[in-house]
Short mmCIF file of C-alpha atoms in Angstrom, two decimals:
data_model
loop_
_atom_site.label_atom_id
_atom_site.label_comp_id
_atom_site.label_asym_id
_atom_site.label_seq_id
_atom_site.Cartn_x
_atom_site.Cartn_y
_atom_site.Cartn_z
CA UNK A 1 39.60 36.02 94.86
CA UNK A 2 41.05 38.27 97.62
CA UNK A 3 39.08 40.30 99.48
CA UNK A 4 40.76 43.63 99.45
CA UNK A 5 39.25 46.24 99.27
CA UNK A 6 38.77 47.72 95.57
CA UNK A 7 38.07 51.74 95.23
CA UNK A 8 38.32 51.44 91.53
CA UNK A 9 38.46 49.05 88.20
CA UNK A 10 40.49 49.13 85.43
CA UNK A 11 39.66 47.83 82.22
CA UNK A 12 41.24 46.51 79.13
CA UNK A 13 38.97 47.46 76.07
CA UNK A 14 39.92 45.07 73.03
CA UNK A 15 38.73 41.27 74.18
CA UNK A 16 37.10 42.08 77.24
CA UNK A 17 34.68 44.91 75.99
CA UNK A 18 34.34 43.87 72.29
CA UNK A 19 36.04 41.65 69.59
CA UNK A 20 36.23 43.69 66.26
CA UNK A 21 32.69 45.08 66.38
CA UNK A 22 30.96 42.58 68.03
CA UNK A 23 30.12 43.51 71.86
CA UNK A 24 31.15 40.41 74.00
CA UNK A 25 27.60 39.09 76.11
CA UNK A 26 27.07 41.11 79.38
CA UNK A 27 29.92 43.59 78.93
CA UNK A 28 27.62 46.38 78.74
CA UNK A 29 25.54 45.93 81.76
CA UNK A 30 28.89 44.81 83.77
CA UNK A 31 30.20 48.57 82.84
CA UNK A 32 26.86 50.04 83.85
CA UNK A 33 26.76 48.38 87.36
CA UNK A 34 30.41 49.72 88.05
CA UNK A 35 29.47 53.17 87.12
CA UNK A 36 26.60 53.14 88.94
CA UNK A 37 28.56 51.31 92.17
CA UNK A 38 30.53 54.02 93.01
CA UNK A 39 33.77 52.52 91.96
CA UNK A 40 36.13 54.32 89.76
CA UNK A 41 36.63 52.94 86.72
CA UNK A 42 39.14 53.82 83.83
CA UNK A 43 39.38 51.89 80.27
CA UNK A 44 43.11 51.41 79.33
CA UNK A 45 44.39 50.55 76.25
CA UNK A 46 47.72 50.45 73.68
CA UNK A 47 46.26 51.23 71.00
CA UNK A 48 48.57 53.68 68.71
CA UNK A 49 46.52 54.22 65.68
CA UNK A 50 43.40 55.80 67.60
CA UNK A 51 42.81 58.80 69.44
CA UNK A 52 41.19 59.15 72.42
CA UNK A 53 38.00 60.78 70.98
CA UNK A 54 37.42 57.56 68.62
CA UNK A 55 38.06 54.91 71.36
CA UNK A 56 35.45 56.65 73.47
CA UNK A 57 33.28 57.16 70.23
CA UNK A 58 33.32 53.40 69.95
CA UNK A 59 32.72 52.57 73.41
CA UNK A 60 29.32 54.71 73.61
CA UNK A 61 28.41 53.13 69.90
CA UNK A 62 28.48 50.27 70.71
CA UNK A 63 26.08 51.20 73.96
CA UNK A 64 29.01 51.34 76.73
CA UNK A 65 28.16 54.06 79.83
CA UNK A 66 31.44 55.89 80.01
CA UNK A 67 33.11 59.85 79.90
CA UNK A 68 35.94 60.71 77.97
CA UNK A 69 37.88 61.55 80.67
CA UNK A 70 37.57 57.49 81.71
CA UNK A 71 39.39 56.71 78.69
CA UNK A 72 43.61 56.41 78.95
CA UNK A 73 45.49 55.52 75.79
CA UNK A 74 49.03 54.62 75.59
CA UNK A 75 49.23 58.03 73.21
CA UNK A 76 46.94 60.44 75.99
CA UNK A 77 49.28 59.18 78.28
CA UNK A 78 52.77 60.23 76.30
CA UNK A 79 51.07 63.32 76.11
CA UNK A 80 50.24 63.58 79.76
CA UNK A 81 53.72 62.70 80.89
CA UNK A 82 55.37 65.35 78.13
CA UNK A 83 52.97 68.11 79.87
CA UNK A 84 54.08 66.50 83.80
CA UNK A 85 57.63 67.38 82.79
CA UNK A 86 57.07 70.15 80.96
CA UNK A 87 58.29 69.14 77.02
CA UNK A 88 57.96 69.91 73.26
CA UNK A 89 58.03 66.30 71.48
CA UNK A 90 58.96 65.70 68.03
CA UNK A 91 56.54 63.18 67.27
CA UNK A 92 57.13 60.15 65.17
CA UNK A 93 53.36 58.67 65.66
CA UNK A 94 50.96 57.29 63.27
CA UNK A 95 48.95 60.24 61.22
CA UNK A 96 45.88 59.35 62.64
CA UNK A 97 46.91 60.30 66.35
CA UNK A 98 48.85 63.46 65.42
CA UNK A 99 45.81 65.55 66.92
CA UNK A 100 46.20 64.29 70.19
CA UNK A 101 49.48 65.68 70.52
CA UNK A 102 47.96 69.03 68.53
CA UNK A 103 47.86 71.26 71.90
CA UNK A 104 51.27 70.43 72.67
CA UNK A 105 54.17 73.48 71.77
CA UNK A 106 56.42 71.34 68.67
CA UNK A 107 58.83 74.10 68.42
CA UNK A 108 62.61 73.21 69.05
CA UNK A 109 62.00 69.79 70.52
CA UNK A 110 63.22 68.69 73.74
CA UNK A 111 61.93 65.03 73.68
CA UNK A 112 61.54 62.35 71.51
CA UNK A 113 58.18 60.59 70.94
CA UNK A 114 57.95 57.20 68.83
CA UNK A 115 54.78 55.08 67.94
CA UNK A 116 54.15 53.07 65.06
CA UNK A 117 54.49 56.06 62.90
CA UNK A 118 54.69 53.72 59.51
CA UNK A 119 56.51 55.54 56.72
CA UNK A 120 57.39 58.24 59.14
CA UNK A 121 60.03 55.87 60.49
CA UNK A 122 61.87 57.04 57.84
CA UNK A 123 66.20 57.21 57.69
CA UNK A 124 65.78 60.89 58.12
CA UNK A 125 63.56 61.30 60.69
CA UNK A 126 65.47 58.90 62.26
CA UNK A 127 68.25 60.81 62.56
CA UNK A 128 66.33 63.80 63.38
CA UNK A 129 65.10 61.67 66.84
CA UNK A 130 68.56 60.41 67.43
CA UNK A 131 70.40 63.74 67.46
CA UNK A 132 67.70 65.25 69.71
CA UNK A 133 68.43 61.95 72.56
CA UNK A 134 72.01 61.90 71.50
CA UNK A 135 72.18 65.93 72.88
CA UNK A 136 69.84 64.48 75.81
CA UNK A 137 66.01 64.59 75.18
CA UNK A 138 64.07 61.64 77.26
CA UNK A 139 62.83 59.33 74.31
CA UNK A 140 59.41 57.88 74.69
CA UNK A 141 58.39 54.93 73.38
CA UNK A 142 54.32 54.47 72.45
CA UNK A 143 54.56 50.75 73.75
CA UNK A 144 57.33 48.24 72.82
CA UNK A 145 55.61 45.84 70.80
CA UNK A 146 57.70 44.04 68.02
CA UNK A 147 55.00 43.56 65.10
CA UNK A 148 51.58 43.42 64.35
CA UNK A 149 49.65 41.99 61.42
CA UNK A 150 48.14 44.31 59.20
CA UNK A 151 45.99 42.58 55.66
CA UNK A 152 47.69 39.49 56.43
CA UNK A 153 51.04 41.18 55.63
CA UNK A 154 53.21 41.18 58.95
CA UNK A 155 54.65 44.95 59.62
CA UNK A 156 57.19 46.58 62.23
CA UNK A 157 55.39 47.94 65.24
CA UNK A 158 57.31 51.00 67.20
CA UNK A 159 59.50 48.48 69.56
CA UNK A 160 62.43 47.99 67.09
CA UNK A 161 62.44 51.65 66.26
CA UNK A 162 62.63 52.59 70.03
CA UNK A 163 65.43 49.60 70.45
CA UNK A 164 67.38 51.27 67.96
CA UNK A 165 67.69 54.77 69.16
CA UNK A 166 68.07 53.26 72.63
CA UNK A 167 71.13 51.84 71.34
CA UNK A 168 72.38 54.52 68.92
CA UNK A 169 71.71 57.16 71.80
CA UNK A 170 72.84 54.66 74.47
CA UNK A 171 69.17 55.62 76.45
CA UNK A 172 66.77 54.03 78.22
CA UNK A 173 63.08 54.80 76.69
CA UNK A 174 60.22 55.49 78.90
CA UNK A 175 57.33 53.30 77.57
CA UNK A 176 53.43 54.52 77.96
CA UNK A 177 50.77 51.72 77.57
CA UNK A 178 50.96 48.30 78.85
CA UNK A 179 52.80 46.44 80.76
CA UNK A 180 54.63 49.70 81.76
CA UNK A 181 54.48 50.49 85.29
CA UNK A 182 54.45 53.88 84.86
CA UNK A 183 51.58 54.13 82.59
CA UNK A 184 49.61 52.05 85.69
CA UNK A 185 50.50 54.69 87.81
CA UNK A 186 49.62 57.64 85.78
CA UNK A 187 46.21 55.93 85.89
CA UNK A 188 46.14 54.85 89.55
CA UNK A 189 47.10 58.73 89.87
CA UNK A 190 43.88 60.03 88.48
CA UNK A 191 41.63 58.08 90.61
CA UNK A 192 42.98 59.08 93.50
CA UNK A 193 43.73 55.38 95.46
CA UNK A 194 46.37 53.67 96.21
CA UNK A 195 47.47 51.20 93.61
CA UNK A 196 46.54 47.81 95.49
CA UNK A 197 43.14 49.58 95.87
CA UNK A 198 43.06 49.55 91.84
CA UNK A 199 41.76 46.15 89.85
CA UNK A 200 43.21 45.53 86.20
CA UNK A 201 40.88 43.11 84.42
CA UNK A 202 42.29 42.39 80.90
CA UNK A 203 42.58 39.16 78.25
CA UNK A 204 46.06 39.76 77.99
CA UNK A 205 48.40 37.81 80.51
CA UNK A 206 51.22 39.69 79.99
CA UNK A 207 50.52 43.62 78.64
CA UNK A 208 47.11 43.31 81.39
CA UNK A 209 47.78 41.09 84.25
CA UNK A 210 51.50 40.47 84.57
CA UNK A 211 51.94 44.37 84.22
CA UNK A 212 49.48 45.45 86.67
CA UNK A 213 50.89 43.12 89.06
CA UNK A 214 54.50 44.64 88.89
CA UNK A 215 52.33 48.20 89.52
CA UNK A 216 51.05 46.83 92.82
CA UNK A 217 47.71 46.49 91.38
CA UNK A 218 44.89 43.29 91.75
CA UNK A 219 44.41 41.37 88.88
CA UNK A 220 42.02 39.11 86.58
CA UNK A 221 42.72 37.13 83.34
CA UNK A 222 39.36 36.85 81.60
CA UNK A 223 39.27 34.11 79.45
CA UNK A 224 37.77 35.85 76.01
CA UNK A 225 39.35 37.86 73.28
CA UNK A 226 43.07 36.71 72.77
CA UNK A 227 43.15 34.48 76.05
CA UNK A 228 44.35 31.29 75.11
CA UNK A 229 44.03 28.28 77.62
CA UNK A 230 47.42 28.09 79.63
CA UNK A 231 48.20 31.55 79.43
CA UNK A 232 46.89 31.88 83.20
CA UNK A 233 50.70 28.96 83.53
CA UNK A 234 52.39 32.00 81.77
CA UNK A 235 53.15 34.34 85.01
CA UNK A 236 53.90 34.13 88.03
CA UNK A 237 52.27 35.85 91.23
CA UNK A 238 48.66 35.96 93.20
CA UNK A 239 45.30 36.86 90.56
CA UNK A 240 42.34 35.98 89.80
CA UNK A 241 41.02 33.79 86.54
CA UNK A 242 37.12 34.47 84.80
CA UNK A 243 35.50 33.27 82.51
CA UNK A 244 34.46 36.96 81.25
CA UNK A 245 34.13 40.14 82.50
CA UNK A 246 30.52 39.56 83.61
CA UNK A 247 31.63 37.01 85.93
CA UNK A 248 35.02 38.95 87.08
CA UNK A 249 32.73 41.62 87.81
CA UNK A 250 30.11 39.55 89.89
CA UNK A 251 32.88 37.66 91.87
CA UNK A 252 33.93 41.25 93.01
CA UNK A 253 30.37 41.91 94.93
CA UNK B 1 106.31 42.20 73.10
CA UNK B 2 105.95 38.07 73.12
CA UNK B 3 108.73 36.26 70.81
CA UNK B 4 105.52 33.92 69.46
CA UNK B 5 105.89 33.35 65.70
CA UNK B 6 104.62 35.36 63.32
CA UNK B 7 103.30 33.86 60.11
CA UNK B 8 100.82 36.92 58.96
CA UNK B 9 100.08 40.97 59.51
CA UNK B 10 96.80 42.01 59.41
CA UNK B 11 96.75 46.09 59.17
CA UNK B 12 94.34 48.33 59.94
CA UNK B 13 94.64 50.84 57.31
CA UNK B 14 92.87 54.24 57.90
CA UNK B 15 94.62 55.68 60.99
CA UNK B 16 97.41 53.17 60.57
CA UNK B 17 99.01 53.85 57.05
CA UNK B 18 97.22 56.82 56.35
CA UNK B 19 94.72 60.09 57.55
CA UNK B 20 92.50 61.58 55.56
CA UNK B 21 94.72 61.35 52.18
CA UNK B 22 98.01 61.89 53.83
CA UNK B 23 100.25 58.86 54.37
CA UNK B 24 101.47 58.37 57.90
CA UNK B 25 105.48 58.66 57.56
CA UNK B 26 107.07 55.65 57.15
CA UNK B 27 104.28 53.80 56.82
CA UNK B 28 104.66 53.05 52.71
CA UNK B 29 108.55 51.68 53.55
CA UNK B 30 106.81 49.41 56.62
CA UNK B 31 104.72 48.00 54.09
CA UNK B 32 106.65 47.30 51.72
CA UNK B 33 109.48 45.36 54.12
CA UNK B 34 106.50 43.05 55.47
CA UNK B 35 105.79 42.04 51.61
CA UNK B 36 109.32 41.29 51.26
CA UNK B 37 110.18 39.48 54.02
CA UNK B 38 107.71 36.64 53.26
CA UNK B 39 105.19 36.98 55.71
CA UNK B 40 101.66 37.61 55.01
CA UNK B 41 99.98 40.58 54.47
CA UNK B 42 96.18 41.84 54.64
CA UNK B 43 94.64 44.93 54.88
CA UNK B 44 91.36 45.08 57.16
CA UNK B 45 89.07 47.98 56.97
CA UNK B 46 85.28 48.27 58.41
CA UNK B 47 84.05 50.41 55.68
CA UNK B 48 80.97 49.90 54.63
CA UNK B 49 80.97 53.03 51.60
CA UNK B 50 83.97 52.12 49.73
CA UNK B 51 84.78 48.90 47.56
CA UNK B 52 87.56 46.56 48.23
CA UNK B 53 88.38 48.06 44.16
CA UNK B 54 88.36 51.76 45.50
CA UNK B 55 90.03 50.83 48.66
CA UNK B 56 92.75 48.88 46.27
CA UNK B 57 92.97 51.83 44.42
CA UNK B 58 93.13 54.54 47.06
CA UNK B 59 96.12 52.72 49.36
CA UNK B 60 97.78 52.23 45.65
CA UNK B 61 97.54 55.61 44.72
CA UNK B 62 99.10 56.50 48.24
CA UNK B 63 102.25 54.32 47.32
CA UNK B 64 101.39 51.20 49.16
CA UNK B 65 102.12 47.63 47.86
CA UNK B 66 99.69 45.45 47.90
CA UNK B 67 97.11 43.33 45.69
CA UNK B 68 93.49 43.52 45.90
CA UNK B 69 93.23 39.90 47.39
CA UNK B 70 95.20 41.45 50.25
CA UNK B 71 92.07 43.82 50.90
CA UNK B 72 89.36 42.66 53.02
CA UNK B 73 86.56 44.72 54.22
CA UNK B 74 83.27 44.08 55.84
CA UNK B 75 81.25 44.24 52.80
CA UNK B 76 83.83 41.50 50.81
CA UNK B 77 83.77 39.06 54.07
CA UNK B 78 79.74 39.38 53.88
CA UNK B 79 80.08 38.34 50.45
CA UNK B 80 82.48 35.53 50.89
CA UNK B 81 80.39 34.08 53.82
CA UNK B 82 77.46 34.40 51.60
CA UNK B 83 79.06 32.28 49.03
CA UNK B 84 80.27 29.71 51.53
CA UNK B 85 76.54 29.18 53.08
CA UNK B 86 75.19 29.50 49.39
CA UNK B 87 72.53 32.21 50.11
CA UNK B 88 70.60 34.68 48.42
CA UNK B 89 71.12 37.79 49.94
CA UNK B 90 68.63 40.77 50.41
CA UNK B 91 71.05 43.91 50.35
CA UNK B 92 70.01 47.02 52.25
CA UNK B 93 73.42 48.49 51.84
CA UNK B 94 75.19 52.30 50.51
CA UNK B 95 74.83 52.43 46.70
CA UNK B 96 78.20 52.52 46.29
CA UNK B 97 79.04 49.38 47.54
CA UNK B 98 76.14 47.25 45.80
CA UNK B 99 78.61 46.74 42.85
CA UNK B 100 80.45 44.04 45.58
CA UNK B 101 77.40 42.38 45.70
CA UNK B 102 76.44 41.98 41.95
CA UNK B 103 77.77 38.44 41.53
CA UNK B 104 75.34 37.05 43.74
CA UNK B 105 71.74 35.77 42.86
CA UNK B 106 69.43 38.05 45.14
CA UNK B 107 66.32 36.63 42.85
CA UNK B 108 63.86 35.05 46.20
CA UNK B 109 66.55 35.77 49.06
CA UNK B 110 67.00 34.34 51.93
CA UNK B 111 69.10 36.21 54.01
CA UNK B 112 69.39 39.85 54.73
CA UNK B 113 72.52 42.08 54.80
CA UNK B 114 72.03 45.35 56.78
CA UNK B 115 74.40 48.10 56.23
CA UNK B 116 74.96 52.36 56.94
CA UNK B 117 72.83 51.98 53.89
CA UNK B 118 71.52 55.47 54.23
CA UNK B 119 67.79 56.86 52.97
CA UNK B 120 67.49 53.53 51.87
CA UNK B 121 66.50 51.98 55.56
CA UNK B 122 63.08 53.07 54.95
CA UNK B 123 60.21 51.54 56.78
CA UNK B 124 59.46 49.65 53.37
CA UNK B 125 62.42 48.35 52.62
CA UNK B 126 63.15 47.53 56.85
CA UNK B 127 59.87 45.65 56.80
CA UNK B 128 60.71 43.84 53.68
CA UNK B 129 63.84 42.98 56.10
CA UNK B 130 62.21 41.74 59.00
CA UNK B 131 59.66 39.23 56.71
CA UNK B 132 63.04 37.58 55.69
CA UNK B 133 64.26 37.11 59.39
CA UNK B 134 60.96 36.21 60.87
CA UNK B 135 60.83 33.66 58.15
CA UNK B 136 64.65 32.12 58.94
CA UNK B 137 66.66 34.18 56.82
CA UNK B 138 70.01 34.81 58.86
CA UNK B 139 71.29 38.25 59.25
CA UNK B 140 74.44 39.71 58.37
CA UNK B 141 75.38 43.33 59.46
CA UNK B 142 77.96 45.31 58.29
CA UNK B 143 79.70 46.64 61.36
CA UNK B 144 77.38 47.16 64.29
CA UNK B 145 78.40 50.79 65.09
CA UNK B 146 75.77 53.37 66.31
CA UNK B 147 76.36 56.41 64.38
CA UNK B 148 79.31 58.14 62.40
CA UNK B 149 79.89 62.14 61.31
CA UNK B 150 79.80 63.25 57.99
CA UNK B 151 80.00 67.04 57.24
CA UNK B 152 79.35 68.01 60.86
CA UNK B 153 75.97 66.42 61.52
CA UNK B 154 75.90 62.54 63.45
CA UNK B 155 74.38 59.98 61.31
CA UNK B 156 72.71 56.82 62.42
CA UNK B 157 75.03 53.98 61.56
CA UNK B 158 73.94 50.39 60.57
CA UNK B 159 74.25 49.35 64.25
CA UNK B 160 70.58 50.67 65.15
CA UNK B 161 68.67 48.99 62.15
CA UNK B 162 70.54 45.89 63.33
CA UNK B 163 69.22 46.05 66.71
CA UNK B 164 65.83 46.60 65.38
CA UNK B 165 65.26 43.82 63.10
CA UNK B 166 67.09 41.51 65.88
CA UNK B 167 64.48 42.73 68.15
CA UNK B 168 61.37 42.26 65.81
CA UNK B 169 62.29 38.99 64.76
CA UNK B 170 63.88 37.97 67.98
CA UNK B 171 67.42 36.90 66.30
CA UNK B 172 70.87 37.63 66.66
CA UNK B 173 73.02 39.44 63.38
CA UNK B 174 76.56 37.66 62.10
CA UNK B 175 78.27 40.75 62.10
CA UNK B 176 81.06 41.09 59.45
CA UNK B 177 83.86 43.54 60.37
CA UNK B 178 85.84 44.23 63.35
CA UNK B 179 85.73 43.19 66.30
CA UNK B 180 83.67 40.34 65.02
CA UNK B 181 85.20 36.99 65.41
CA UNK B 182 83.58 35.75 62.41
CA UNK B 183 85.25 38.58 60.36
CA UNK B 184 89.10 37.55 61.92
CA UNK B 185 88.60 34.03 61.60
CA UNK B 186 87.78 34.45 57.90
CA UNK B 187 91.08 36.74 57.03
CA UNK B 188 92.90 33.89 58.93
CA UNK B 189 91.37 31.22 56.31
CA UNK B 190 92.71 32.85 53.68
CA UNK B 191 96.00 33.02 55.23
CA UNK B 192 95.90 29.56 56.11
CA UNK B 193 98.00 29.42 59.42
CA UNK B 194 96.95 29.36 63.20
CA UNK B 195 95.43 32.71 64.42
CA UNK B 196 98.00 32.84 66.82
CA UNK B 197 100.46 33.24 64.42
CA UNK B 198 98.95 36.58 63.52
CA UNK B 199 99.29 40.03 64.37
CA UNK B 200 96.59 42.36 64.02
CA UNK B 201 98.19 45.90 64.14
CA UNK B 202 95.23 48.79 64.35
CA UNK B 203 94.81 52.21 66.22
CA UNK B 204 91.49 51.42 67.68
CA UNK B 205 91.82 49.80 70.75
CA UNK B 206 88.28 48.04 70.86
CA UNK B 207 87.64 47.22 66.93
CA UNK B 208 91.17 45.89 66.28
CA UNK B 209 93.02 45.12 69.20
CA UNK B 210 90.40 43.77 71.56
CA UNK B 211 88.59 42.39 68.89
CA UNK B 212 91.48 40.24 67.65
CA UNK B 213 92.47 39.41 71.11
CA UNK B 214 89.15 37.80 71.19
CA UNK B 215 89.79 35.54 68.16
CA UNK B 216 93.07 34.49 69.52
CA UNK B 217 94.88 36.56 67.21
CA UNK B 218 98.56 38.71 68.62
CA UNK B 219 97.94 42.29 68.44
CA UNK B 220 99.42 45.89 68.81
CA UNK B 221 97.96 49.48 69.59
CA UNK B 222 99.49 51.97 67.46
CA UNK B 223 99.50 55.59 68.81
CA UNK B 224 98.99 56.83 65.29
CA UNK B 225 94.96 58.01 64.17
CA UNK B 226 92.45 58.06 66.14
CA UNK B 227 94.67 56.19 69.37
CA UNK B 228 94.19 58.84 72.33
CA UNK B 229 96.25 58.49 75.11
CA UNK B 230 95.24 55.78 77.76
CA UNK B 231 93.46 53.86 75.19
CA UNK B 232 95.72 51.26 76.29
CA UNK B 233 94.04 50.96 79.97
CA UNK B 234 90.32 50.00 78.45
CA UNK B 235 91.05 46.82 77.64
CA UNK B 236 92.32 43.83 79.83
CA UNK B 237 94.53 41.31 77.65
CA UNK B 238 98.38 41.10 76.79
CA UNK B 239 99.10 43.54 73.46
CA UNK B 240 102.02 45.40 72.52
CA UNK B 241 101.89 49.16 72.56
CA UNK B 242 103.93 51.31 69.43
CA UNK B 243 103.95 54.90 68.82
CA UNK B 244 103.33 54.03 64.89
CA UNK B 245 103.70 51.31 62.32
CA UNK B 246 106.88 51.66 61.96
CA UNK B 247 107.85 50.76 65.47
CA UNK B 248 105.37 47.90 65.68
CA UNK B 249 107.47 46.31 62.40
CA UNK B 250 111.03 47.30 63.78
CA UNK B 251 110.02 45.31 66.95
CA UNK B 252 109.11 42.35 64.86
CA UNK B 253 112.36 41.82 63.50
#
């Protein structure tokens, strides 16, 4: 491991916290001795079905030390970046996140927000999002992923929905959650460091690690949750490998 | 214009022979010399709302000689190449063309046509889509433009839902229509002489002329429809420019 410094610790939830409901061994001590370090730490995660409120529910349910304000989704973020530049989205998200963009003025949209809104994606609303980028509103895409596996039954996730009104629009969407660099950054901004101060420890080699990296951050693959042996062979670039979080955490002091 | 041999026409037809429902002058006689002089004739249109039956009918009604096996459109090649590879096609296209697709068995498909199939690209009926084409099913889209007007207001075209389901299932769409190669090559089979021998006249600089360009095909710009002045300088490639059909025929003989 490097020895930079580290002024705070970023961590993946899903597979480094907990698998389904099940905590993973040491995780919640690990948390407690970074709170208690004085070491910032944020939890990140792309999650697009779940507000804010219930990831952090779940987190102190299942015994984790941690504030609400700690917690960064890929949908708190959209709406952080829509209030940054001043916007009124029309939201094509999932119904079950709709009240996290609730304090947000809907009225004659300026922007374009799409998540994994399910039947929402509908021909009509669509349109509705196309005509708003066509005549210029930024489009924001609630990660990029392509599917996801719902009851066994594979479904479309929000990526092919963004890629299409990218290329009916002809725009470029700005992405919130991982890998995106600017969702790292909006986090790295509320800690107050600078970004190589900042270590991402995740299970995912790609969305965690590989993204961080291009942010300037540190990074550690832990080898639970959805880490699959080679995936470390996967990227390129200087990070660290653990076994867990427990022992990314005690390599650190 | 090149003194190359010329065994077929291939016409564009809206913007070329008529507008709307008015018939470009001179356009009927042009026709009509080109059926009588022996060479071949076809009619190409992108359409993806009208039959090659209501197209028939609608360049008949207008005066214009011709037989329906002269018609191609995107929708009849996608049938035709479905034939030729023996699939079973999963149709997500406008209710008034799924009469053209009626012959075929679409019991258990296994392949996917994607057209400006309207309220019918529902999330459903895309996911249903994407199964197919993560499981191997090739995909066929109708014309890969982005969006089209109808009665003032832009609609998303087929082009999008294309570029989704590419995206989710990480494959890349035969695309029937022009500029496609695929779509050229098969008017040419049914000719049955060299591309070179043909010449594709059309008003649209990209869809016709570049396209057939890039199938090896002759071509000429018309400055009839939707031509706009300078259309000429987009494209790289030897074609011959005409103010209207007529001229393009007159300078064939």
């Amino acid at each position: 491991m490097t020895t930079w410094q580290k002024k705070a610790v970023f961590l993946d939830i899903s597979g480094v916290l907990y698998v389904g409901d099940s905590v993973i061994p040491g995780a919640v001590d690990a948390v407690r001795s970074i709170q208690q370090s004085g070491i910032e730490l944020r939890f990140l995660t792309n999650t697009s079905r779940q507000t804010r409120q219930m990831i952090y529910h779940k987190l102190r349910g299942l015994g984790f030390e941690c504030s609400l304000q700690q917690v960064f989704t890929a949908p708190s973020a959209a709406v952080n970046w829509l209030r940054q530049h001043g916007k009124r989205p029309y939201c094509l998200v999932h119904p079950d996140i709709r009240s996290e963009f609730a304090g947000l003025d809907q009225e004659l949209p300026d922007a374009v927000i799409i998540g994994d809104a399910a039947d929402d994606l509908s021909y009509a609303n669509l349109n509705r999002a196309f005509r708003l980028c066509l005549a210029g509103a930024p489009l924001i895409g609630i990660g990029r992923n392509r599917y996801f596996k719902l009851d066994d039954e594979y479904l479309l996730d929000a990526g092919p929905f963004i890629a299409a009104i990218e290329y009916a629009a002809n725009t470029e969407a700005v992405i919130m959650g991982k890998p995106s660099v600017e969702f790292f950054t909006q986090v790295v901004a509320s800690v107050g460091c600078l970004s190589s101060e900042v270590l991402m420890i995740g299970d995912d080699v790609h969305g965690d690690v590989e993204g961080a990296l291009n942010a300037g951050l540190q990074a550690c693959l832990v080898q639970t949750g959805k880490y699959r042996p080679g995936d470390e062979n996967l990227i390129s670039g200087e990070f660290d490998l653990r076994s867990s979080l427990v022992a990314a955490i005690d390599a650190m002091v």
